[in-house]
Coordinates of C-alpha atoms in Angstrom, one line a residue:
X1 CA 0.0 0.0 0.0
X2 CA 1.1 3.6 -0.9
X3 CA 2.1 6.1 2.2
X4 CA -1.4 7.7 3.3
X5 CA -0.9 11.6 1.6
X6 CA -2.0 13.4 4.7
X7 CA -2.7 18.1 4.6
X8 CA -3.3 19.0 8.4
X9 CA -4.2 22.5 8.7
X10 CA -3.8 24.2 11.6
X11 CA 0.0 24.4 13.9
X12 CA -1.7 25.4 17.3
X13 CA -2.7 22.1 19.7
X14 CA -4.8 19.5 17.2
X15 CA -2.3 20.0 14.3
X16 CA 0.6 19.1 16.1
X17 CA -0.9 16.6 17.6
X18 CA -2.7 15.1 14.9
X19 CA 0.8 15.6 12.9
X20 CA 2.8 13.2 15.5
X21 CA 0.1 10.3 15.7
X22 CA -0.6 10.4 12.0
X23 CA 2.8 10.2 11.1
X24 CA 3.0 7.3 14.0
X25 CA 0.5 5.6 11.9
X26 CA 2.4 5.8 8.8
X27 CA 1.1 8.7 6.8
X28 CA 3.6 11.3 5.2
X29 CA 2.3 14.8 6.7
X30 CA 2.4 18.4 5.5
X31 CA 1.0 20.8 8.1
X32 CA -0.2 24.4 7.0
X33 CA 0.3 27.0 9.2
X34 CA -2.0 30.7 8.0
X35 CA 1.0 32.5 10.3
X36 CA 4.7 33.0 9.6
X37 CA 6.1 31.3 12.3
X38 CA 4.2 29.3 15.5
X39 CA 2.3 30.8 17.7
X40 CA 3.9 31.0 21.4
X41 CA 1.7 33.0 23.5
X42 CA -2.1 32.6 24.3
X43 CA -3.8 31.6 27.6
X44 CA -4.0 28.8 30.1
X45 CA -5.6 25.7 28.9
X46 CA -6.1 22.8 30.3
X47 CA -4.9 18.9 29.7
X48 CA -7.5 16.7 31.7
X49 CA -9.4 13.1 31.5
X50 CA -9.1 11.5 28.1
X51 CA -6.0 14.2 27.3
X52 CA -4.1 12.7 30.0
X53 CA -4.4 9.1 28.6
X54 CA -3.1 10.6 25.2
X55 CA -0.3 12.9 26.9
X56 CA 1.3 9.6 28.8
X57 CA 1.0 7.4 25.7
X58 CA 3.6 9.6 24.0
X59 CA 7.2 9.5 25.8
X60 CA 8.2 12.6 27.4
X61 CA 5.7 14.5 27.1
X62 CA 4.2 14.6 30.5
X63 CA 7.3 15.0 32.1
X64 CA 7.8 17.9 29.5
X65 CA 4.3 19.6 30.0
X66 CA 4.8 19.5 34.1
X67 CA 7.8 21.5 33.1
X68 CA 6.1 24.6 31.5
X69 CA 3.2 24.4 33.9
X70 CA 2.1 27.9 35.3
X71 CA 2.8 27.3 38.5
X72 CA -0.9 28.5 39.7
X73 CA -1.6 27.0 43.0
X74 CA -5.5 27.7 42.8
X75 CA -7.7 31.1 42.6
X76 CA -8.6 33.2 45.3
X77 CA -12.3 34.6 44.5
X78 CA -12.3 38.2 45.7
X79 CA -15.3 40.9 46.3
X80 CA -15.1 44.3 44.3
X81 CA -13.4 45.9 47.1
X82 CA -10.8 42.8 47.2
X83 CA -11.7 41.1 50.3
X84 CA -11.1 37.3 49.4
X85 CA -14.3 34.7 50.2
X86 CA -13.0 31.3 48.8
X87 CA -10.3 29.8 46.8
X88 CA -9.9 27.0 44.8
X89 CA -6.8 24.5 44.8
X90 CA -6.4 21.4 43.0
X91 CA -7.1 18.2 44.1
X92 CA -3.2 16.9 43.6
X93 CA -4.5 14.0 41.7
X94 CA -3.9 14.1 38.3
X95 CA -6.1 11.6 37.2
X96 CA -9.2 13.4 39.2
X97 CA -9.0 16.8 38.8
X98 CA -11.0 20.1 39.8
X99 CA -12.0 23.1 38.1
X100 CA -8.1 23.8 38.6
X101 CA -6.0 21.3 37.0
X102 CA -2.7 19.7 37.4
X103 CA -1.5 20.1 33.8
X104 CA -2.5 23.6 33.3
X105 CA -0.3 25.4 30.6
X106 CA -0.1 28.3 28.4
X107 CA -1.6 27.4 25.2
X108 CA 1.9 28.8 23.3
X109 CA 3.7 26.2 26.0
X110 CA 1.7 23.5 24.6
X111 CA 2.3 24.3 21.2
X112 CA 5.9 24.2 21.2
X113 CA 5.8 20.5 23.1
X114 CA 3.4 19.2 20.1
X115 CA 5.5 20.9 17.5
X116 CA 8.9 19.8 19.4
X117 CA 7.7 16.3 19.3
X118 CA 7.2 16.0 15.2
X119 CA 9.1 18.6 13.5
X120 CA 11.9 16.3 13.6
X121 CA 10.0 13.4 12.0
X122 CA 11.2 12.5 8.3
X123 CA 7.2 12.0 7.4
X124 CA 6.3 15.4 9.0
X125 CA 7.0 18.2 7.2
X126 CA 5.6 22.1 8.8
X127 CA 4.7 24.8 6.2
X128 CA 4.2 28.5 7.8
X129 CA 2.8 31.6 6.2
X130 CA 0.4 29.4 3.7
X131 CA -3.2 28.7 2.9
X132 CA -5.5 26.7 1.1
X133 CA -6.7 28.9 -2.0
X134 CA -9.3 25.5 -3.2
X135 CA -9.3 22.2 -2.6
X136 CA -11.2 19.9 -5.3
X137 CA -12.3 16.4 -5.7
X138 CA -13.1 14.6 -9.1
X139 CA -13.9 11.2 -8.2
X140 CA -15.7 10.4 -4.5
X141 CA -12.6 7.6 -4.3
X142 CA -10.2 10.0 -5.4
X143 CA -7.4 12.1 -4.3
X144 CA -8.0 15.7 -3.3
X145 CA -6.6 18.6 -5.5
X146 CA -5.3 20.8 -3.5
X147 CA -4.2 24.8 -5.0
X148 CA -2.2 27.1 -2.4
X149 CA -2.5 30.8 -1.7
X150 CA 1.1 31.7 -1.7
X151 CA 4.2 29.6 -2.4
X152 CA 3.4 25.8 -2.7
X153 CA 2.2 24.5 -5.6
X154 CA -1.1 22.4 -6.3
X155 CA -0.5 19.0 -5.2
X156 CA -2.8 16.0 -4.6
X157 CA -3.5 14.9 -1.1
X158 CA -5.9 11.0 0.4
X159 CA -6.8 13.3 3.2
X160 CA -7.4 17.0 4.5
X161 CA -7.3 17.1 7.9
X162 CA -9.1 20.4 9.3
X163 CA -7.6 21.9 12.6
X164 CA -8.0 25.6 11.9
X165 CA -10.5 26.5 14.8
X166 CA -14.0 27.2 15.4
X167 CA -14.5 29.3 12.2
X168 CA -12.4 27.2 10.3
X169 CA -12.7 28.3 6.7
X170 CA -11.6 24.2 5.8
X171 CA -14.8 23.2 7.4
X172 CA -16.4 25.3 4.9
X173 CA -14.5 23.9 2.0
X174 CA -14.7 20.2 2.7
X175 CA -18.7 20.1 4.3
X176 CA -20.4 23.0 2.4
X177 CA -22.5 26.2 3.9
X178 CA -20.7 29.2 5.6
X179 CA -18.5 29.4 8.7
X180 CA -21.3 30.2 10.9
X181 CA -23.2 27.5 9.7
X182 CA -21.9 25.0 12.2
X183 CA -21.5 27.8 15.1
X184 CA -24.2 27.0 18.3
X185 CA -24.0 30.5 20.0
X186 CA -23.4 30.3 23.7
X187 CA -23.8 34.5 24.3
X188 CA -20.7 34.6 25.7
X189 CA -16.9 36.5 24.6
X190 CA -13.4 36.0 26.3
X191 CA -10.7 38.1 26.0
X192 CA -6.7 37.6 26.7
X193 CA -4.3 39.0 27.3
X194 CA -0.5 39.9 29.5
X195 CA 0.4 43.1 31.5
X196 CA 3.7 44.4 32.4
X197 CA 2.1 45.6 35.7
X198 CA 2.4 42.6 38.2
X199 CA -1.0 44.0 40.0
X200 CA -1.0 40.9 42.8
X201 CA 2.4 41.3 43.9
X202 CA 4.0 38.0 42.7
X203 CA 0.9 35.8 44.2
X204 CA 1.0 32.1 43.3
X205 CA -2.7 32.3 43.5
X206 CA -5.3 33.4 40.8
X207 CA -7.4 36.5 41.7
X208 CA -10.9 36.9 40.3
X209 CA -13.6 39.2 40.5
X210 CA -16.9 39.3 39.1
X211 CA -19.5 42.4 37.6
X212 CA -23.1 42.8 37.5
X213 CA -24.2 41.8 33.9
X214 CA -22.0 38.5 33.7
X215 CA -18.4 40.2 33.9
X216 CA -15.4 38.2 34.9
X217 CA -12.1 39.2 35.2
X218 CA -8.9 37.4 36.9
X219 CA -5.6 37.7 37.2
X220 CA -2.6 35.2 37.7
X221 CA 0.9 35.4 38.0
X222 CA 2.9 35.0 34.2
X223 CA 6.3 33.6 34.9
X224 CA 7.8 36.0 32.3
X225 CA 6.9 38.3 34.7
X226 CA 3.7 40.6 35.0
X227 CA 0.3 39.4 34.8
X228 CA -1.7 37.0 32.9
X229 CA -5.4 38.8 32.3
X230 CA -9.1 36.2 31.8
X231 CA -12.2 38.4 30.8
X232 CA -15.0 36.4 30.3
X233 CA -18.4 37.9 29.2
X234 CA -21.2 35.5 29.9
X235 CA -25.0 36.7 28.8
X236 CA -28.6 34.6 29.5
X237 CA -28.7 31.7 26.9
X238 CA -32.1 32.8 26.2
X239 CA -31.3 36.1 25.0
X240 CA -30.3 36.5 21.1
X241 CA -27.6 38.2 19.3
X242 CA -25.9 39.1 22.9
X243 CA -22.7 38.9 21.4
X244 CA -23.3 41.0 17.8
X245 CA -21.9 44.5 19.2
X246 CA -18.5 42.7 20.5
X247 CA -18.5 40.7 17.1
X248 CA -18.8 44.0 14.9
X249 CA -16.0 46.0 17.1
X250 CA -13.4 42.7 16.2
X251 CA -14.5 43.3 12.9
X252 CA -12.9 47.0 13.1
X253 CA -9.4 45.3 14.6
X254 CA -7.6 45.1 17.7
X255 CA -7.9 48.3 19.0
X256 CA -11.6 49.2 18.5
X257 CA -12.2 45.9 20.0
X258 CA -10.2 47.0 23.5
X259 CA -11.8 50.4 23.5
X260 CA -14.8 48.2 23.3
X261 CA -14.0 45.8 26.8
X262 CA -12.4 48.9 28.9
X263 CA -16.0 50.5 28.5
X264 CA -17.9 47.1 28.6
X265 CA -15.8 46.4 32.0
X266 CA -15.9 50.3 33.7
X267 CA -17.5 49.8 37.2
X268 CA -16.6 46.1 38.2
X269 CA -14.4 46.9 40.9
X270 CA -11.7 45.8 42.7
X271 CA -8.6 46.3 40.0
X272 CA -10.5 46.2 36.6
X273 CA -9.6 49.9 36.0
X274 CA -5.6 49.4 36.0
X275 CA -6.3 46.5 34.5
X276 CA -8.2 47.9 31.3
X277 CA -5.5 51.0 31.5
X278 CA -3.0 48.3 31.1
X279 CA -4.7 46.5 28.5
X280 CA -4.7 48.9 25.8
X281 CA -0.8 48.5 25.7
X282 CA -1.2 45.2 25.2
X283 CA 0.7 43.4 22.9
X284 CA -0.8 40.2 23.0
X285 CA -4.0 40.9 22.9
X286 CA -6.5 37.8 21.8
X287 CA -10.5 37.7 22.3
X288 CA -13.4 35.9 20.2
X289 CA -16.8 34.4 21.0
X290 CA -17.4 31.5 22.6
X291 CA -18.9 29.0 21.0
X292 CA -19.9 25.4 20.3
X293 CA -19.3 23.4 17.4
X294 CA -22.1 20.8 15.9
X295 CA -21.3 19.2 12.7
X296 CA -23.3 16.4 11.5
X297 CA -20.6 14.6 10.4
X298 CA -16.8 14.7 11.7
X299 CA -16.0 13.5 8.1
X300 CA -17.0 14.2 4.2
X301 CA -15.0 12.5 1.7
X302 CA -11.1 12.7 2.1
X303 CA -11.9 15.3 4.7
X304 CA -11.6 15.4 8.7
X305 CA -13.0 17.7 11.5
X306 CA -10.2 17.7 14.6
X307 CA -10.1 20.1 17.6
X308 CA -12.7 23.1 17.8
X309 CA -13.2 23.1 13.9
X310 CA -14.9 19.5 14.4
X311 CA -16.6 19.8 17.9
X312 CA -15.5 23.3 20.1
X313 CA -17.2 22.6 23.9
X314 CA -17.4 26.5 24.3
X315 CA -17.5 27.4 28.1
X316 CA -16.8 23.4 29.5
X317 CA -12.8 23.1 30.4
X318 CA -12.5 20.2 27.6
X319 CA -11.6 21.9 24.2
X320 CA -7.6 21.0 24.6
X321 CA -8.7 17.8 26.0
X322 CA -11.3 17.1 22.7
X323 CA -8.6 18.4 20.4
X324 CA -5.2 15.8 21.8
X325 CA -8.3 12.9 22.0
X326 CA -9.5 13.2 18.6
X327 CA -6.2 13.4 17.0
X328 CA -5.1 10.3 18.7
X329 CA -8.9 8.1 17.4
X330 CA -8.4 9.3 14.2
X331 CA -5.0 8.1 13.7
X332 CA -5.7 5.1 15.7
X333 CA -8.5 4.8 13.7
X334 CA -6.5 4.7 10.0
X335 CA -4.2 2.8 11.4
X336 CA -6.4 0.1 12.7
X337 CA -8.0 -0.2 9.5
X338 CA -4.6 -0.2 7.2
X339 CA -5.6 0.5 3.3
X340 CA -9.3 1.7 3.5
X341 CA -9.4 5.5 4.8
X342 CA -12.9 5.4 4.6
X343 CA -13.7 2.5 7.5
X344 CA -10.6 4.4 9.3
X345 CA -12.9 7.7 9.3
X346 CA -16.0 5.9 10.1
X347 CA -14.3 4.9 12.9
X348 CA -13.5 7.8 14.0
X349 CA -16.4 9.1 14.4
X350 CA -17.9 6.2 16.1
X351 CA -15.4 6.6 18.8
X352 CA -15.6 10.1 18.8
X353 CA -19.1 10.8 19.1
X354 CA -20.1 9.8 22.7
X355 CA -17.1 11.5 24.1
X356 CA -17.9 14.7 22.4
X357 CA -21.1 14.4 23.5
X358 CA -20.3 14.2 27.1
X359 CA -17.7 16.9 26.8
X360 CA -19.8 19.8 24.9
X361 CA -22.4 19.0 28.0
X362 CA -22.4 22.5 29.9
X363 CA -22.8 21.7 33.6
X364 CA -25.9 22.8 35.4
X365 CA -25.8 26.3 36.3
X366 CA -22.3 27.1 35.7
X367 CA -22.3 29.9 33.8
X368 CA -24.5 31.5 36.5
X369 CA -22.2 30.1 38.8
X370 CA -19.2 31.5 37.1
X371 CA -20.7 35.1 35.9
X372 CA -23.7 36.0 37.7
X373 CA -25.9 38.8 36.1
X374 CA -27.4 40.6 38.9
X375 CA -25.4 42.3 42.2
X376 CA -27.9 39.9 43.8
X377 CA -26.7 36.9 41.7
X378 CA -23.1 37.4 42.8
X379 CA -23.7 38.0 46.7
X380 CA -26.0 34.8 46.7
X381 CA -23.5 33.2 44.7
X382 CA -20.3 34.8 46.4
X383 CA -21.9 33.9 50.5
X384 CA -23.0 30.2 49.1
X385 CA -19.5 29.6 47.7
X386 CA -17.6 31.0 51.3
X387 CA -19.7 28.8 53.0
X388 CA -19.0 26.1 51.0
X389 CA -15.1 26.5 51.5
X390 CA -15.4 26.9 55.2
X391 CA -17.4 23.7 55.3
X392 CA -14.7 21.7 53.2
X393 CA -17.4 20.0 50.6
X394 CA -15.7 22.0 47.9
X395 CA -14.2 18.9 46.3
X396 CA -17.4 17.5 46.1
X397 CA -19.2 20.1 45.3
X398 CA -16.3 20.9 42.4
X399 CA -17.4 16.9 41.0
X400 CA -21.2 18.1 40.6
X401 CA -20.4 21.2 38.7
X402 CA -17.3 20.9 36.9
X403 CA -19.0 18.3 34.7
X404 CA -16.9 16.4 32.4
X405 CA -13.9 18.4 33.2
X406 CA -13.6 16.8 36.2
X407 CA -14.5 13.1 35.3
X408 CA -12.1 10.2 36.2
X409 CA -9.0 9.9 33.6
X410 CA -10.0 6.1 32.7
X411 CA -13.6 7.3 32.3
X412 CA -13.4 7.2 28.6
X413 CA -11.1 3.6 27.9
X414 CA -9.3 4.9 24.9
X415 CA -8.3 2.1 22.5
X416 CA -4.4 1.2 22.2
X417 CA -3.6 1.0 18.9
X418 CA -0.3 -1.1 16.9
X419 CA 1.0 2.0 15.5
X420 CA 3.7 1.4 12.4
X421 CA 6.1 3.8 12.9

């Protein structure tokens, strides 16, 4: 049988990832990168159940990721004035985790492990500053034509692996309809970003504050030094279009879009002026919606939904987790099913399916929970959640609410596969 032709687009988390196992399965991959060179900053994300499984079946990379952890030891929830009224730690198990993990990382940490880990591999080859231009199909058995916008030229490819995010413009090429076509609105908007200011003097804990109308903002300690800033925005689910005015000032660029959260934040309290002050100088500035992905399928013809452009969780904890799994099955899958792609993809989305199902689940009341909308909302919330630390049932109470974020690691029983390489 002929070496499996394999495009991954996409170098942030699923790319890589999808890069090492494919090319562990025998496949000779080219992975497309939109930017000119990879992208090494971005916020923490978390590795967690079904991730973990994937991170230890790969040699060195645990060790690796405990390496470039942030070195949070949990978040201190503060009122607007700053008095403190709970924190949260982790649990020190890896393998049952709270809402604060054990492998949290910068997102730009990650990247460099999962690119580290392939970029060396003769069957793995990375491609920055590029993009699809069209990708076509003559024959439902055949190859995909593939034409580039920039330097490469048009080549032929068994399969087009899609990695490229929530609005992945792939997606759009492989399935049909519009970017938004797949997009399950949750009303909500996040923001990221680092300050030079270290506002929490060198804390090893998180602070976090909350505003009327579902405002969020926290601040941890970057190891670079100054502050690492989380704005969440979080509106009813009922309500429609919540997020249209924050979608139409990213539309005008990055700095319309942070004149746009310093007034949408004025009045929360505690240190949300000096931090929107120090926002605007910014220089790593990141924010979109939050969303959920729904596809209804995960494949069509020679290509693959992997990561957020396949199945985004929005607001659940899982999206690194969802992205490292689904690498992992669909390589295992191809593998398992050496010289027919399209029983590899089928099973793929078999295994797939319940976990994404569980994952995209948005516990009860957690949004609430996290970003009340009344003054009302967050003293109920902010006295029940003291009370609930003084009483020492916040593990428990972490197990109801943190969904499947904080399921068992083994929950899931990921196959082993015989890889070939």
């Amino acid at each position: 049988m002929s070496q499996l032709r394999v495009l991954v687009v996409g170098a942030s988390i699923a790319g890589p990832m999808a890069a090492y196992w494919l090319a562990r399965a025998g496949a000779h991959v080219t992975v497309l990168e939109r930017f000119p060179s990879l992208r090494t900053s971005g916020q923490a994300i978390d590795i967690r159940t079904t991730g973990v499984s994937v991170m230890r079946k790969i040699p060195g990379m645990e060790a690796a990721v405990r390496a470039k952890t942030t070195g949070l030891d949990g978040i201190s929830f503060v009122r607007d004035d700053g008095r403190p009224y709970g924190t949260i730690r982790a649990t020190g198990n890896p393998d049952q985790q709270s809402l604060l993990s054990e492998y949290e990382i910068f997102r730009g940490d990650l990247a460099k492990i999962l690119f580290d880990l392939s970029k060396d591999n003769e069957n793995v080859r990375y491609v920055f500053d590029e993009q699809i231009a069209s990708m076509q199909r003559k024959e439902n058995e055949g190859p995909i034509t593939v034409e580039f916008m920039n330097r490469l030229t048009t080549a032929d490819y068994d399969l087009v692996v899609a990695c490229d995010g929530a609005t992945s413009k792939t997606r759009v090429m492989g399935l049909g309809g519009s970017v938004r076509d797949y997009i399950d609105p949750v009303n909500s908007w996040a923001a990221y970003f680092s300050i030079e200011q270290d506002l929490i003097k060198g804390s090893k804990l998180g602070h976090a504050v909350n505003g009327v109308g579902g405002r969020f903002l926290a601040v941890s300690s970057d190891p670079a030094g100054g502050n690492r800033v989380t704005l969440m925005s979080v509106h009813p689910r009922d309500k429609r279009d919540t997020t249209l005015p924050f979608r139409e000032a990213m539309k005008q660029g990055d700095e319309a879009l942070k004149r746009f959260v310093a007034q949408h934040y004025k009045g929360v309290g505690w240190k949300a002026e000096e931090v929107m002050a120090a926002m605007m100088g910014s220089r790593d500035f990141y924010a979109n919606e939050m969303v959920q992905v729904k596809v209804p399928s995960l494949y069509k013809g020679g290509v693959a939904l992997v990561g957020d452009a396949g199945y985004a969780p929005g607001p659940t904890g899982t999206g690194t987790t969802l992205a490292m799994t689904g690498a992992y099955v669909l390589a295992g899958e191809i593998v398992k099913h050496q010289g027919d792609l399209a029983a590899g993809l089928k099973g793929y989305e078999e295994r797939m399916r319940p976990i994404i199902a569980d994952m995209q689940k948005i516990p009860p009341m957690v949004l609430t929970i996290v970003a009340p909308q009344t003054a009302w909302g967050i003293w109920l919330r902010n006295n029940i959640f003291a009370f609930i630390a003084w009483t020492n049932i916040l593990e428990y109470a972490q197990r109801i609410f943190g969904g499947a974020a904080a399921a068992d690691t083994d929950k899931y029983g990921l196959p082993d596969y015989d890889w070939v390489a």
